[in-house]
Short mmCIF file of C-alpha atoms in Angstrom, two decimals:
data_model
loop_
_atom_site.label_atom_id
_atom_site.label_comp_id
_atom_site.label_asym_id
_atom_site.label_seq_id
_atom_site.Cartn_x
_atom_site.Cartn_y
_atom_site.Cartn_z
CA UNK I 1 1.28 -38.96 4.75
CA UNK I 2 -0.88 -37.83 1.36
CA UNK I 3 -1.93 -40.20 -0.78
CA UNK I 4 -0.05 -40.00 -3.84
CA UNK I 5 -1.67 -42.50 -6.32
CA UNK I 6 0.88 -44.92 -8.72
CA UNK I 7 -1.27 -44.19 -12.05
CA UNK I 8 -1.55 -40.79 -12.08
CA UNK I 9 0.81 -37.58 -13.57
CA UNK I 10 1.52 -34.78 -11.61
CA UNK I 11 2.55 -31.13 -12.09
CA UNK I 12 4.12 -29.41 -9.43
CA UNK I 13 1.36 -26.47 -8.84
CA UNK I 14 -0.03 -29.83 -7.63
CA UNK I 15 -2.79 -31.29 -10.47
CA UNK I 16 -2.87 -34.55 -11.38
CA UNK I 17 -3.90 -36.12 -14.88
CA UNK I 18 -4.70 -39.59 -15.52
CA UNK I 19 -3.46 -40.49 -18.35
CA UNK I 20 -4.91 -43.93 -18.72
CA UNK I 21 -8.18 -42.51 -19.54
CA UNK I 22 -8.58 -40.70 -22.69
CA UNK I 23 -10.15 -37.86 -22.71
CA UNK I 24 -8.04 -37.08 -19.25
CA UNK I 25 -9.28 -36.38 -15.92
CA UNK I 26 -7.27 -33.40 -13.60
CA UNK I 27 -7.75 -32.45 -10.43
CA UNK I 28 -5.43 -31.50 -7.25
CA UNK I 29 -3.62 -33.68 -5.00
CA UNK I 30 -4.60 -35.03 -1.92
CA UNK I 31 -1.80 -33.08 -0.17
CA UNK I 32 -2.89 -29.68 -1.86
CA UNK I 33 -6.65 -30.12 -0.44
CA UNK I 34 -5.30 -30.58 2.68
CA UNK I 35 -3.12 -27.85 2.18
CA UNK I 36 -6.10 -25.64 1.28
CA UNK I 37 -8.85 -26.49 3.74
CA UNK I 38 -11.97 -26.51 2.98
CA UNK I 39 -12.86 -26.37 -0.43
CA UNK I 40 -15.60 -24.05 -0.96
CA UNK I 41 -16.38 -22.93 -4.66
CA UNK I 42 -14.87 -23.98 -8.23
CA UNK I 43 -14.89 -21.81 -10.59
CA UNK I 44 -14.32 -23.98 -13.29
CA UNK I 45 -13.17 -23.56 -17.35
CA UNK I 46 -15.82 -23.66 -19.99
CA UNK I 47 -16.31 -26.67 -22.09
CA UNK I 48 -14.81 -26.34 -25.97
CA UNK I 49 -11.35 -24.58 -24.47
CA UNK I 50 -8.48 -25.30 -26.24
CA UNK I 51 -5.44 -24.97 -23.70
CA UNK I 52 -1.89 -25.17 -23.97
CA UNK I 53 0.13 -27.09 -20.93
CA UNK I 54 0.80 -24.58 -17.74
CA UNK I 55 -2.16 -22.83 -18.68
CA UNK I 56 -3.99 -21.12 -15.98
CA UNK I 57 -7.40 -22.58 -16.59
CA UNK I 58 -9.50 -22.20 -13.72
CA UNK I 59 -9.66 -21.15 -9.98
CA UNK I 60 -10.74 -22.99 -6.68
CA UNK I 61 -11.39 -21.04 -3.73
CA UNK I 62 -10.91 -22.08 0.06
CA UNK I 63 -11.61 -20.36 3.28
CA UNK I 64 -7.79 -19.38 3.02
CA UNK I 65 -7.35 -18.89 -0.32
CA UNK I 66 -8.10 -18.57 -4.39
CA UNK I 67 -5.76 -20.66 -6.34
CA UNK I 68 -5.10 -20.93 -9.58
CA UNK I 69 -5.28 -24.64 -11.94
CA UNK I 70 -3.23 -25.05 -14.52
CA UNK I 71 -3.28 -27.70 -17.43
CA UNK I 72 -0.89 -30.13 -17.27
CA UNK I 73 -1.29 -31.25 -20.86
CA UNK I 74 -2.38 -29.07 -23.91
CA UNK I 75 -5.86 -29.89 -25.80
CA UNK I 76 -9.26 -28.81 -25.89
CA UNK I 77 -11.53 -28.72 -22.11
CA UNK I 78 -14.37 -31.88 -23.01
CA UNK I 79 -15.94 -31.73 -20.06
CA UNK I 80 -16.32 -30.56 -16.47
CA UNK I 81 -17.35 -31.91 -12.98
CA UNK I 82 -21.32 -30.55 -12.29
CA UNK I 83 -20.90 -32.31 -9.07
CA UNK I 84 -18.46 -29.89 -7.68
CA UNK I 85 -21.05 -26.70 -8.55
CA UNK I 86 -23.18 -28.15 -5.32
CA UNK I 87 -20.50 -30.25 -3.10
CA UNK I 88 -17.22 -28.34 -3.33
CA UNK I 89 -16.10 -30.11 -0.96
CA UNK I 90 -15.74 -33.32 -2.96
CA UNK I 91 -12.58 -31.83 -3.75
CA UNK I 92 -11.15 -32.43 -0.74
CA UNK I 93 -13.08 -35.82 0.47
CA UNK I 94 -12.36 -37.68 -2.60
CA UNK I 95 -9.67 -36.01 -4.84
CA UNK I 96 -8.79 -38.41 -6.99
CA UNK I 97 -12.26 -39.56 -8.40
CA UNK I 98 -15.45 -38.21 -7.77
CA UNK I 99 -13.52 -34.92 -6.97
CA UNK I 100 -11.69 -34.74 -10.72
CA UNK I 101 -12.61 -31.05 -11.90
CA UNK I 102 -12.65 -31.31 -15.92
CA UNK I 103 -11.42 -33.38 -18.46
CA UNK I 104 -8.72 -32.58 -20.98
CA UNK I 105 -8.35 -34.19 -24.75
CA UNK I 106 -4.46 -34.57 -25.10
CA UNK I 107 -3.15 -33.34 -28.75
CA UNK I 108 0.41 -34.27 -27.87
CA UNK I 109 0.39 -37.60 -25.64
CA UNK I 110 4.58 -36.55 -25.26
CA UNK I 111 3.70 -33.65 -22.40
CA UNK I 112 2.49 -36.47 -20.19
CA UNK I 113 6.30 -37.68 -20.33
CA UNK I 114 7.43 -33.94 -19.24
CA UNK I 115 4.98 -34.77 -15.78
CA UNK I 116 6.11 -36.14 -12.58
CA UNK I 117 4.97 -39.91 -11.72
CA UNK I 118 4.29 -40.47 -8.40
CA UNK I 119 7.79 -41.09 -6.60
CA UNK I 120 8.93 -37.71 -8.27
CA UNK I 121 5.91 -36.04 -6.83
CA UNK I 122 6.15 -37.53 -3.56
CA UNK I 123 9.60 -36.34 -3.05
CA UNK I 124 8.14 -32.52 -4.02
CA UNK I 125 6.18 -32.58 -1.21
CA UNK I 126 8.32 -34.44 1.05
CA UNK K 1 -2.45 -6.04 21.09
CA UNK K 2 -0.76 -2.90 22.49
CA UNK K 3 -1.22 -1.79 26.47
CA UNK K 4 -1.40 1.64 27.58
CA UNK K 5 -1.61 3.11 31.51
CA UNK K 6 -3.14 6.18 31.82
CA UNK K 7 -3.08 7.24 35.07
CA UNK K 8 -2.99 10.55 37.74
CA UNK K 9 -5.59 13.04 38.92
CA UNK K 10 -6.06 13.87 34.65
CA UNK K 11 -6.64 10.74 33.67
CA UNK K 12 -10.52 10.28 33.27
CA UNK K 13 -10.69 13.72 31.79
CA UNK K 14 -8.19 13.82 29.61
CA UNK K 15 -9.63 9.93 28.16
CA UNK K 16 -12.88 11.25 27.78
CA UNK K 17 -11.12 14.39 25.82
CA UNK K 18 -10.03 12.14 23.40
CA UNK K 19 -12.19 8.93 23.24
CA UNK K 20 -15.76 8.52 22.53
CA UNK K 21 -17.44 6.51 25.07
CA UNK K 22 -18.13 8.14 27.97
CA UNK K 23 -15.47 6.59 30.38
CA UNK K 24 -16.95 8.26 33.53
CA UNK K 25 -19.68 5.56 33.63
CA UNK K 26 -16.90 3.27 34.01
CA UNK K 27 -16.60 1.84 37.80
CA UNK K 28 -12.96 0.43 38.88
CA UNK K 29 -13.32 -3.00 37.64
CA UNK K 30 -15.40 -2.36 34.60
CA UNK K 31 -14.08 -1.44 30.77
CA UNK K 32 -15.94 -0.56 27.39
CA UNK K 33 -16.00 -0.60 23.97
CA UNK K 34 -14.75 2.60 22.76
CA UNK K 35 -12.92 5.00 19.28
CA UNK K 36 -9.90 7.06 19.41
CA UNK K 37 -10.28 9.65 16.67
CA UNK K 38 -8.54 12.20 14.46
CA UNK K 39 -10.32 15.90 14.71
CA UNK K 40 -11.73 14.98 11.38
CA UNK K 41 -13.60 12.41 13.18
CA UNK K 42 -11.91 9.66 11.78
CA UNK K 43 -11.26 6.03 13.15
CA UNK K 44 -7.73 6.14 14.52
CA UNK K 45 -8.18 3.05 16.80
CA UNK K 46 -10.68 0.96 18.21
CA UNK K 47 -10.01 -0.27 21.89
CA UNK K 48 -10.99 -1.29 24.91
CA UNK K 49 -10.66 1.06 27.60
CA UNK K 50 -10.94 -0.55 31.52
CA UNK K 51 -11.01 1.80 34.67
CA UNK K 52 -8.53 -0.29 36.96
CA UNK K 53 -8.72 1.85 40.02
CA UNK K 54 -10.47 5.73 40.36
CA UNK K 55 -7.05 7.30 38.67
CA UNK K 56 -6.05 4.28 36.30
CA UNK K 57 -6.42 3.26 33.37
CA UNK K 58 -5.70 0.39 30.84
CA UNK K 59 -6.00 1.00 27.36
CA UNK K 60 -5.98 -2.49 24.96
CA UNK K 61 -5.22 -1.32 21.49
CA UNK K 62 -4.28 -2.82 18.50
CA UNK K 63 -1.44 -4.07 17.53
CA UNK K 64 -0.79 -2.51 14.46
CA UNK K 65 -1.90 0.83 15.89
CA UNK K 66 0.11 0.96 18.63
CA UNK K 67 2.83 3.72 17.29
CA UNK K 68 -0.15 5.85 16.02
CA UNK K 69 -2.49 5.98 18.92
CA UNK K 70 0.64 6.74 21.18
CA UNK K 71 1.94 9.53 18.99
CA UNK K 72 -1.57 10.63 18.69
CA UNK K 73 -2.21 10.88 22.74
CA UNK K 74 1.15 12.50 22.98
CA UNK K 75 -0.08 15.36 20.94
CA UNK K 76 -3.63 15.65 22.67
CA UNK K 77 -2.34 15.74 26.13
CA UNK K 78 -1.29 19.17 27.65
CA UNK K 79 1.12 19.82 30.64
CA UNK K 80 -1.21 21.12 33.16
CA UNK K 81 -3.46 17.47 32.33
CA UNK K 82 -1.83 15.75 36.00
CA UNK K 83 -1.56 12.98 33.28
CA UNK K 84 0.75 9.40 33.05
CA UNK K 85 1.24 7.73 30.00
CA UNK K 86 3.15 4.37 30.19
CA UNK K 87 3.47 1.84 26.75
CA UNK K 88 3.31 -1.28 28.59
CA UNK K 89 3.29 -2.92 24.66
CA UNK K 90 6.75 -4.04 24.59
CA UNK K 91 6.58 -6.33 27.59
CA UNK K 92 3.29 -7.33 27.82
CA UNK K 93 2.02 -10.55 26.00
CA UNK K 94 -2.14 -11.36 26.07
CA UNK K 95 -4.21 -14.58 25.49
CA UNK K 96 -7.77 -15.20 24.90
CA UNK K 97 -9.91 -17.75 25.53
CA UNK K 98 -12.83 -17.67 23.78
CA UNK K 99 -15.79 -20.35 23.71
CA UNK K 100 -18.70 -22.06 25.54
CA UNK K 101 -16.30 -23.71 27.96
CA UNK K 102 -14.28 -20.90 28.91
CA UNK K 103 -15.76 -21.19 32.48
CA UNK K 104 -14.46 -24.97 32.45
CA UNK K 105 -10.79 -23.54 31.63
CA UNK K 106 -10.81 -20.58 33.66
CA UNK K 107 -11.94 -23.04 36.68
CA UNK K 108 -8.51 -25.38 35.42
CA UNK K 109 -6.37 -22.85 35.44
CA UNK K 110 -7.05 -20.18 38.17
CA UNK K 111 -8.95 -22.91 40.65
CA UNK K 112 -12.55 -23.24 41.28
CA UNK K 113 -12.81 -20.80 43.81
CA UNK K 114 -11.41 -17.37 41.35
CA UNK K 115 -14.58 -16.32 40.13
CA UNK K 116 -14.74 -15.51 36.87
CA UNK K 117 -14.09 -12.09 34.69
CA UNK K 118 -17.66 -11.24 34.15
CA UNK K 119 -18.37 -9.52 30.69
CA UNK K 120 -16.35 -6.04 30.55
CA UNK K 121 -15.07 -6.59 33.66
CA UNK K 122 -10.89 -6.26 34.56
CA UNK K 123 -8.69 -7.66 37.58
CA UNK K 124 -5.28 -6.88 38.32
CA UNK K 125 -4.35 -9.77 40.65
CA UNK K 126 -0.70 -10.85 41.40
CA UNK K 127 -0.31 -14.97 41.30
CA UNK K 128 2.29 -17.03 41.65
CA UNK K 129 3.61 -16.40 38.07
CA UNK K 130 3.59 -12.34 38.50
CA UNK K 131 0.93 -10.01 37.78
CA UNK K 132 -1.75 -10.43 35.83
CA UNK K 133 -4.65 -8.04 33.86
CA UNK K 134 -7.56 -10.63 34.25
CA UNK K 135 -10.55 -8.68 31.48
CA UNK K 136 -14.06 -10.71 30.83
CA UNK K 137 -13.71 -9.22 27.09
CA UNK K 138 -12.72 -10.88 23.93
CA UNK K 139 -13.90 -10.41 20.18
CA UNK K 140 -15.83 -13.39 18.76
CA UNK K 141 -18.87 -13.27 20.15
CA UNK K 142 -18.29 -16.21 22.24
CA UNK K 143 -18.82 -16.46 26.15
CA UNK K 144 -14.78 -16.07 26.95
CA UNK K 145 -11.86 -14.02 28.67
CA UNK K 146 -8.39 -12.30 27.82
CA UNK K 147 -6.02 -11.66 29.77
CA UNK K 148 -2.56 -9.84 29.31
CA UNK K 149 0.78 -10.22 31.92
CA UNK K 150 4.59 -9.62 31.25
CA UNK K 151 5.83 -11.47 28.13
CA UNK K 152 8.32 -13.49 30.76
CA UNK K 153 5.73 -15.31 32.42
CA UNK K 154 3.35 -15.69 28.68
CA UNK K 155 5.05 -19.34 28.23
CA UNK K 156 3.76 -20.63 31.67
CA UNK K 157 0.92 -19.21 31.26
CA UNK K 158 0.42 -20.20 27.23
CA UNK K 159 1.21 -24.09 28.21
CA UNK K 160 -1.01 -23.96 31.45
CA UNK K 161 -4.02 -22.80 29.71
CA UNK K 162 -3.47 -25.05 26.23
CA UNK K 163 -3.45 -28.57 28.45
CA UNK K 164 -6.58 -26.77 30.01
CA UNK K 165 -8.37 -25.90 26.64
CA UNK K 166 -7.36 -29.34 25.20
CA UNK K 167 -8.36 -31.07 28.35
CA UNK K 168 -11.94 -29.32 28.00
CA UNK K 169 -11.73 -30.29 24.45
CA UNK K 170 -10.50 -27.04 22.77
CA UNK K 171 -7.75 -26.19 20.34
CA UNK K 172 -5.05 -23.40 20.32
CA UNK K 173 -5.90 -20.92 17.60
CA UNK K 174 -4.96 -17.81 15.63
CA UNK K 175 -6.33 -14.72 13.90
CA UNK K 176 -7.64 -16.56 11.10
CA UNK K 177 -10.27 -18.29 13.69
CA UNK K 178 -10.69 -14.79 15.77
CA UNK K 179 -11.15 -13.20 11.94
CA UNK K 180 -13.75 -15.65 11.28
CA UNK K 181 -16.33 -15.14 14.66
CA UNK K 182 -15.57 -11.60 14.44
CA UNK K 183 -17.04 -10.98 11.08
CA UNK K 184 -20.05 -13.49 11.65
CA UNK K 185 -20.50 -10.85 14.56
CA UNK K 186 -20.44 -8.17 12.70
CA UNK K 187 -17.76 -6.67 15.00
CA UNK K 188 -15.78 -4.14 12.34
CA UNK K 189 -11.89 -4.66 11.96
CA UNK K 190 -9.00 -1.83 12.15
CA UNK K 191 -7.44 -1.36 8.99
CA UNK K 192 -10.59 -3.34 7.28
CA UNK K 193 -14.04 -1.95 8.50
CA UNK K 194 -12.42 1.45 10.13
CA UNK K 195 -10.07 4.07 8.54
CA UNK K 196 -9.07 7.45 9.13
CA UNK K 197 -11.35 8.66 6.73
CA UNK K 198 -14.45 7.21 7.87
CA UNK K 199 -16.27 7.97 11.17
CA UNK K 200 -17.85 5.67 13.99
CA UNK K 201 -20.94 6.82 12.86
CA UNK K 202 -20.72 5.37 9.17
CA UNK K 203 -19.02 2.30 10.57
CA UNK K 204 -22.11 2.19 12.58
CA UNK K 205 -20.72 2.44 15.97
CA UNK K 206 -22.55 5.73 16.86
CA UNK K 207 -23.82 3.43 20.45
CA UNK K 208 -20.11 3.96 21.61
CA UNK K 209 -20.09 7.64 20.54
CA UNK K 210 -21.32 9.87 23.07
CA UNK K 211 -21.88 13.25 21.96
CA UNK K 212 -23.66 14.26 25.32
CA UNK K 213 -20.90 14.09 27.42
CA UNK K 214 -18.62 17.22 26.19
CA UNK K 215 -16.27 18.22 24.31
CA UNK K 216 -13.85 15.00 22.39
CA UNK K 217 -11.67 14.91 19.70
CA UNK K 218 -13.67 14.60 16.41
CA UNK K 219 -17.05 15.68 17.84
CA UNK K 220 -17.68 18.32 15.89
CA UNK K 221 -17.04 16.92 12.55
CA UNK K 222 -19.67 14.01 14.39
CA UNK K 223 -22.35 16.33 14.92
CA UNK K 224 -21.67 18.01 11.30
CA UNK K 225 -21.55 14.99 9.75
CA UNK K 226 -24.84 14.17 12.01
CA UNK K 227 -26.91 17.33 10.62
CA UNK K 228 -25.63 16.79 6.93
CA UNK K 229 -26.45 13.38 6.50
CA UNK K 230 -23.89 10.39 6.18
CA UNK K 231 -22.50 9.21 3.12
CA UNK K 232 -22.40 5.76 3.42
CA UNK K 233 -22.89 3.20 5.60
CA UNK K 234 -20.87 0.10 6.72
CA UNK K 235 -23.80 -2.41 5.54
CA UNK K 236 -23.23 -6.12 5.93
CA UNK K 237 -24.12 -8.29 2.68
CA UNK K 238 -24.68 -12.09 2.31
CA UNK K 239 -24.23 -14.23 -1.09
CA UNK K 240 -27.23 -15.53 -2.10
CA UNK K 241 -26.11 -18.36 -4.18
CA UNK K 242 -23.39 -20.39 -4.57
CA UNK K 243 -20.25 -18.07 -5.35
CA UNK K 244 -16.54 -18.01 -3.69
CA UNK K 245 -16.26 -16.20 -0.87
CA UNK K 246 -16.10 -12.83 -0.97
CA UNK K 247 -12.55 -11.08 0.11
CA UNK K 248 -11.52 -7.48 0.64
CA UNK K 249 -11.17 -5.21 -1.91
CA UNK K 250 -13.32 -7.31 -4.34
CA UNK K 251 -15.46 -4.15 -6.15
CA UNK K 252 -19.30 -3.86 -5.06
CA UNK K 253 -21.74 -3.27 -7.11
CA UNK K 254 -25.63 -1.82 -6.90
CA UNK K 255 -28.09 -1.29 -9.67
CA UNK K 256 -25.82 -2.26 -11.94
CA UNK K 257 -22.64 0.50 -10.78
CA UNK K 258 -19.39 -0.23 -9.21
CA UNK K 259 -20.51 1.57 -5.81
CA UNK K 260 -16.97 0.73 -3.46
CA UNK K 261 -15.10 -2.33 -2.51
CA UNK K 262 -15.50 -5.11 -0.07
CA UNK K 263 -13.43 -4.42 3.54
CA UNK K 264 -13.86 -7.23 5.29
CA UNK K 265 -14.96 -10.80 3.67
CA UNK K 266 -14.79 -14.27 4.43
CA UNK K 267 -16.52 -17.56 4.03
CA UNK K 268 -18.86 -18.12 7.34
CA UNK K 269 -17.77 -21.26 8.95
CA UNK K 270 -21.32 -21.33 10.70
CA UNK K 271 -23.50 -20.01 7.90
CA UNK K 272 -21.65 -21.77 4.94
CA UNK K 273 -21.97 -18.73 2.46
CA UNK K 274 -19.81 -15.80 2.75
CA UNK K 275 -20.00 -12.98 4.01
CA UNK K 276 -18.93 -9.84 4.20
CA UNK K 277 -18.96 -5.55 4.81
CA UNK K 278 -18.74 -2.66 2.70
CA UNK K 279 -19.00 0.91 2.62
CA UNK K 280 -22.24 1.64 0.25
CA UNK K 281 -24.38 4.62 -0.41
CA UNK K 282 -27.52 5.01 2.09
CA UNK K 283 -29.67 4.06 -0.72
CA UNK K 284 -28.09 0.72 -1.21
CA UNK K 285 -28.14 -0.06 2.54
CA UNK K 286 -31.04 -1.04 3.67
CA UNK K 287 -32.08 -4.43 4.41
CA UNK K 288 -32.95 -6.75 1.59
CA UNK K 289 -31.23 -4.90 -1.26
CA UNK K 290 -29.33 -6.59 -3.39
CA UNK K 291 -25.66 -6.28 -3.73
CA UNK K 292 -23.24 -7.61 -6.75
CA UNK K 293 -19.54 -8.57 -5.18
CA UNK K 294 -17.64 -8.87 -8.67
CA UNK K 295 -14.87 -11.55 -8.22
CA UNK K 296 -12.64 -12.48 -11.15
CA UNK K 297 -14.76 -10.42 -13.51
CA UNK K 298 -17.81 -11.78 -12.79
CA UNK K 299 -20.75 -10.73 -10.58
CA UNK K 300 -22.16 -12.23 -7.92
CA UNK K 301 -25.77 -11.47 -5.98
CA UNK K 302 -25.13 -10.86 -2.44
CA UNK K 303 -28.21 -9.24 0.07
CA UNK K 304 -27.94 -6.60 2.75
CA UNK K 305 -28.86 -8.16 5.74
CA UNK K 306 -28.96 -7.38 9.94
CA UNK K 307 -25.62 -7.92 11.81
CA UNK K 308 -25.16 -10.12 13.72
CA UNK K 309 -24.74 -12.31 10.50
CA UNK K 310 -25.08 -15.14 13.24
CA UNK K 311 -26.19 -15.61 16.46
CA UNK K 312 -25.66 -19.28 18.20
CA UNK K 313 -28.83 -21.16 18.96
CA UNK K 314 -29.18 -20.61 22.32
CA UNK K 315 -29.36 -23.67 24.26
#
């Protein structure tokens, strides 16, 4: 069974946001780096974005695959994870903390609402 | 894979009419590496061609070439050849086992005293379970063996040699893993690495080309091809920093121009940088040059280097 945290949002192309913290962390679930495999480049947004929820806003690679991140929340891109540029694979050892990928500044705290909590999400990927 | 007998008084003739390598070296019991190409001189199919007794032959193909290369043999062979063709395709399933402990599992499975397929080697033996196409070949670069028998007895065989491989510590696997080994071997792919518009000789295959031994399909467009120079070149590239991993089709760049496209590309589980093979001018081939893979937009560095891309400490 993925670990499917009780604080956090979730969208179901698999982010998460916390939105306890202010600005926001995102990152993906524990079962979509499993899903992936190893994690093995971010290719992440640039700092000063503004983006609007479902957003396409960056890309992570795999062995298997590219996939595309999208924003849960709209707001403006504050800050992003250096530690991912040289351990990519943070991602999928730790993807809830020290695996977050960037860090979005809400402008309309009613899209975290529109997210999944974490029974909804479970059942997604039940 | 796809299985071909080519047997009758014709046989060795009429294979080395239409493939490459020069099959009369072959000895029953021994198989090589070897191109089946258009008269353009063209990659139709790679395969592995095995002489199992002085008038028979086994042809491993690929899968997804198996309608072509048959249609294409049909058309090369003439009446007066003393030639039989026989698909075996449809009702032949193949495993391989691939690894450092393939001698541990072949010793499980077929008893200690079988001896086992030595590299390029084939035996057709009859067991228990039916017959059986026994070939000390494989395509990883690993120490390992393949063998092919009739898809009714595959199951048997499939669960016999899994509790072996997971008894010597091994795991079942798929093309994804074979894809892997392969590339950090530098071993091309059908449909990736080789086309029918590309020869052996820019794939960089010309040591399973003979052009000594006669007359074969393609060889003059070989030797013209020879005489005027080649193209391009299948060159292997490395990323030098970090970047994702490069994938086919991605566009290539050198000295600042989009020069062709990526064919084969992967992330190297042993090497933890990808890799990958493209098609690029002579002048951009040599070793050391440096390569841009553009992914998303953006460039990436990437350097020619040597195949094998990797090469397993020996012990």
């Amino acid at each position: 069974m993925s670990n499917v945290p009780e604080n956090l949002r979730y969208r179901d192309s698999h982010e998460w946001i916390d939105p306890t913290q202010s600005p926001s962390p995102v990152g993906i679930t524990d079962h979509a780096q499993a899903e992936l495999t190893d994690v093995v480049f971010v290719d992440p947004p640039k700092v000063g974005t503004q983006v609007t929820a479902g957003q396409q806003v960056c890309v992570i690679e795999s062995v298997k695959a590219a996939s595309d991140i999208y924003a849960p929340v709209s707001g403006e891109i504050v800050a992003i994870n250096e530690a991912l540029t040289g351990d990519p694979g943070l991602l999928n050892r730790d993807p809830y903390a020290g695996g977050w990928i960037f860090k979005i500044q809400s402008s309309n705290l009613a899209e975290f609402e529109a997210l999944m909590d974490a029974a909804a999400y479970s059942k997604h990927i039940a | 894979m796809g299985q071909f007998i080519v047997s009758g008084p014709g046989a060795e003739a009429f294979l080395n009419r239409v493939l490459t390598n020069n099959i009369t070296n072959l000895q029953p019991g021994q198989g090589q590496y070897t191109l089946l190409l258009n008269g353009l001189g063209g990659v139709i199919d790679d395969l592995i061609a095995y002489r199992t007794s002085e008038r028979e032959f086994y042809l491993v193909v690929n899968a997804s070439r198996i309608d072509a290369d048959w249609s294409h043999l049909e058309t090369q062979l003439n009446k007066d050849d003393e030639v039989m063709m026989a698909n075996a395709s449809d009702f032949t399933a193949g495993l391989a086992i691939q690894g450092p402990k393939a001698r541990e599992v072949a010793a499980a499975v077929f008893g200690s005293a079988a001896s086992f397929p030595e590299h390029n080697t084939i035996l057709v033996t009859m067991t228990s379970d039916g017959p059986m196409w026994l070939c000390g070949t494989g395509y990883t670069g690993e120490e390992g063996f393949e063998f092919f028998m009739p898809m009714e007895t595959a199951e048997t065989w499939f669960r016999k040699i899994v509790d072996a491989v997971k008894a010597a510590g091994g795991t079942p696997c798929g093309l994804g893993a074979r894809d892997t080994l392969r590339l950090e071997m530098g071993y091309p792919l059908n449909g990736n690495d080789l086309s029918e518009t590309r020869t052996p000789l820019q794939a960089g295959l010309g040591y399973f080309v003979d052009l000594d031994k006669g007359e074969f399909t393609g060889r003059e467009a070989l030797v013209a091809q020879k005489a005027a120079g080649l193209p391009d070149k299948l060159a292997a590239f490395r990323m030098t920093g970090a970047a994702p991993p490069p994938r086919p089709h991605y566009p290539v760049a050198f000295a600042g121009e989009i020069i062709g496209e990526v064919c084969s590309g992967t992330q190297s589980p042993s090497l933890g940088t990808g890799i990958g093979m493209a098609y690029v001018p002579l002048s951009a081939a040599t070793i050391g040059s440096t390569l841009e893979i553009e992914i998303r937009g953006r460039r990436f560095p990437a350097e020619v280097v040597k195949k094998p891309f990797y090469r397993k400490p020996s012990l």
